[in-house]
Amino acid sequence: PHLTAALEELERAQFDDTSRARSADWAHIYLCVLPTYLPAAGKDFGHAEMAGALRAATAQIMLKCGSLVRRTAVSCWEMRLTAVDGSAWRICVSLPSGFESDLEHIDIYREALDNSGQAVYAPQPAAGARPGPLAGHLLTKVYGPLETLQRKRLSARRLRTTYCYDFPPLFETALREVWSSVGTQMPASTKLLEAEEFVLNEVALQNGESIWNVDLVPITRPPGQNNVGMIAWIWTIKVPESPDGRQIVVIANDASHSAGSFGPKEDAVFKAATDLGLKRKLPIIYLSVNSGARFGLAEEVRSKFKVAWVNESDPNKGFQYLYLENADYEKVKSSVKAESVTTEYGEKRWILTDIIGAEDGIGAECLSGSGAIASAFSKAYHEGFTLTFVTGRAIGIGAYLARLGHRVVQRVDQPIILTGYAALNKLLGKEVYTSHMQLGGPKVMANNGVSHCLVEDDVSGALEIIKWLSYVPCTIGGPLPLMQPKDPVDRDVTYYPEKEEKLDPRAAVAGKGKSEESTEKLLGMFDDGEWSELQAGWAKTVVTGHARLGGIPVGVVAVEVDTVSMNVPADPGDSTSSEKSVAQAGQVWFPDSALKTAQAIEEFDLEGLPLFILANWRGFSGGMRDLFDGVLQNGSRIVEALRIYKNPIYIYLPPKCELRGGAWVVLDTKINPERIEMYADTTARGGVLEPEGMVEIKYRDSQLIKTIHRLDPVVQALKREEGSPSINPAVKHGNESAIQARQQALLQPYRSVAVGFADMHDKAERMRAKGIVRKVVPWKHARRFFYWRLKKEGVEDALA
């Protein structure tokens, strides 16, 4: 409680404008606990046992307080405790990254006097531990200046991100949370992540090999020893679906190296790591925090050039040329192109025409390297698995890489932009934009389809990545990562829409929580607790995400039934623009939702997942604006994505759902007959038009009147009486008027009859009889049916 209280006070101080702690990014905490808590060592147990107990207890405290320690930027805390015999113990915890969870960073000391009578830290290691770094140091020793590695961590913290070499312990912290969520508490001594770093082959580079043709080789070195601002690893992580470990390729910008910018060497490492991931068929994770392509000036020339002014006494009239004196030219001639001239005073000058520069990576060569990695990452997306975590700002090529890799997890406080706001303001000639977040924050990127998931911090991002990987094969093209389902396969789907309610897509997939009407949770078609929605803020008329069916990972596309709003922000750079909200009806494909559907299908196929489409579309929006915005093009992309899909596709019409017109066309089984299967619930409907539309065209009033004459006994009696040869003309005229009145009175109820008649043509049994759905599957039994169907497909594919 003492530590927690101190941390809470420090956190509160961060919101106090008058507190020095507000801007603290490298804090130390010292706690002196006055009450006597510890027993005397040496009687009941030894000093080593006492140290071991303190160490273990401290590890448990760190597991509980870890997130609070990270939020307050505490890098070290020390606690002094007294024992009943008057001795004092010191617990010192080093947290340079903030994600340390093992016992190696916890050191135990006793206060003692050295030979000169001064109080020192006396090492008191637990069993199997080594003496800590403060062993033998005076208790009054002043904290030393930050070391190089600590300064690099600090530079990353000031960019509000994690230092690249601290991501392995960060992910290990996340892995412990994942194991804890499935009911397994991993001991602090168990390593859940092993990282092997890779660098460009220095021997090949020294032999003159181009950096673009050099492979990566493993290296063992301390963190922070890199001279290139791009780090590549192969991580082996232990996760519930692969407890023995699975491997991933991880690439990270070093934010402390030239602000994470991309130079030729960084590009070469990125490309080589991407190629390594494809070669080994491993998922590729890119941890993005960068400032775009690197640029600079030739410093060796800047310090030596001179200016020939038009008028030496008035520089405002401009300059004639830049030049080097002969002595300076000899020093930097490999860095410039110059022409020799001799002045009227006999001075030899070298007029600069071009500057090459001695350093590689200050100009257009960085853009060329950016093109190389853009191509490599695009290839990796189409041939492997790529995922980008925007843990810091992503600028220029960094933003393009995020999009080229498609799958993006973005921190809510970090932007994805092409150009900085200050540069745009200069281009516009006025102060228009106020921050990077205004240009590419989550309000933009989560609502335009770039970002799939938003997270609050780096640990949450790591958890999202681990969760995403749990749906993806360990190696590209390998078997799906199966898990023992907690939710039994052999159960009914208990969620069902109420009488006047349409199908809730998320409840159909993941179930519905308890309500006032129901004291039990209503279960959906897929495993309870395994639904992970993607791109929730974009194209809201379509719902996409990952789920599991009996422990088997699948991709899901479902349909929103309610009207939603598409919010278009105002652009401060355009004085005529204004924020607007556009209503989009449910069960309709719009340009954005058609693109979202096609993109999700493409991504699920590349992930090797079976696809479930819970179809409930009335058609495509066909207005002029929607056609202009590309609804036709994006709808066609759905067909193409399904045509080339390599994994099983199950299209199912759930209860009270319908599939009509062009929406049916782009999902039909004949698009990919080897992979697509279509099923329907008993209450589902499918047809060209809705019954009301069908009646307007195919059962008009003239046909309705014929039906009335055929079926209504009153009309039939009047007609028989009218046909009698002895009928009085006046009576005949009255009968005709009565028939007309009767027809008008019955038109509306017979329209309802006609709608019901037309509706019977759209029912599931007719679709099955015509062979356009394979089977009628009641919603209640859909879970168990599709699980066994999926298992059968898996066996057949394995045999094939």
PDB file of C-alpha atoms in Angstrom, residues 30 78 90 92 109-112 119-123 134-141 143:
ATOM      1  CA  TYR A  30      12.514   6.075  -2.121  1.00  0.00           C
ATOM      2  CA  GLU A  78      13.907   1.593  -3.256  1.00  0.00           C
ATOM      3  CA  ARG A  90      16.871  -2.420   1.459  1.00  0.00           C
ATOM      4  CA  CYS A  92      16.028  -2.044  -4.799  1.00  0.00           C
ATOM      5  CA  TYR A 109      20.661  -5.602   0.637  1.00  0.00           C
ATOM      6  CA  ARG A 110      21.216  -5.168   4.368  1.00  0.00           C
ATOM      7  CA  GLU A 111      22.517  -1.981   5.883  1.00  0.00           C
ATOM      8  CA  ALA A 112      25.976  -2.570   7.388  1.00  0.00           C
ATOM      9  CA  ALA A 119      27.039   2.691   6.205  1.00  0.00           C
ATOM     10  CA  VAL A 120      26.992   0.672   2.989  1.00  0.00           C
ATOM     11  CA  TYR A 121      24.724  -1.627   0.973  1.00  0.00           C
ATOM     12  CA  ALA A 122      25.752  -5.100   2.129  1.00  0.00           C
ATOM     13  CA  PRO A 123      24.819  -7.664  -0.519  1.00  0.00           C
ATOM     14  CA  LEU A 134      24.956  -1.363  -5.355  1.00  0.00           C
ATOM     15  CA  ALA A 135      26.888  -3.934  -3.314  1.00  0.00           C
ATOM     16  CA  GLY A 136      29.493  -2.169  -1.213  1.00  0.00           C
ATOM     17  CA  HIS A 137      28.335   1.351  -2.197  1.00  0.00           C
ATOM     18  CA  LEU A 138      27.744   3.996   0.447  1.00  0.00           C
ATOM     19  CA  LEU A 139      24.115   4.533   1.435  1.00  0.00           C
ATOM     20  CA  THR A 140      24.645   8.281   0.947  1.00  0.00           C
ATOM     21  CA  LYS A 141      26.023   7.936  -2.581  1.00  0.00           C
ATOM     22  CA  TYR A 143      22.710   8.968  -8.107  1.00  0.00           C
TER      23      TYR A 143
END
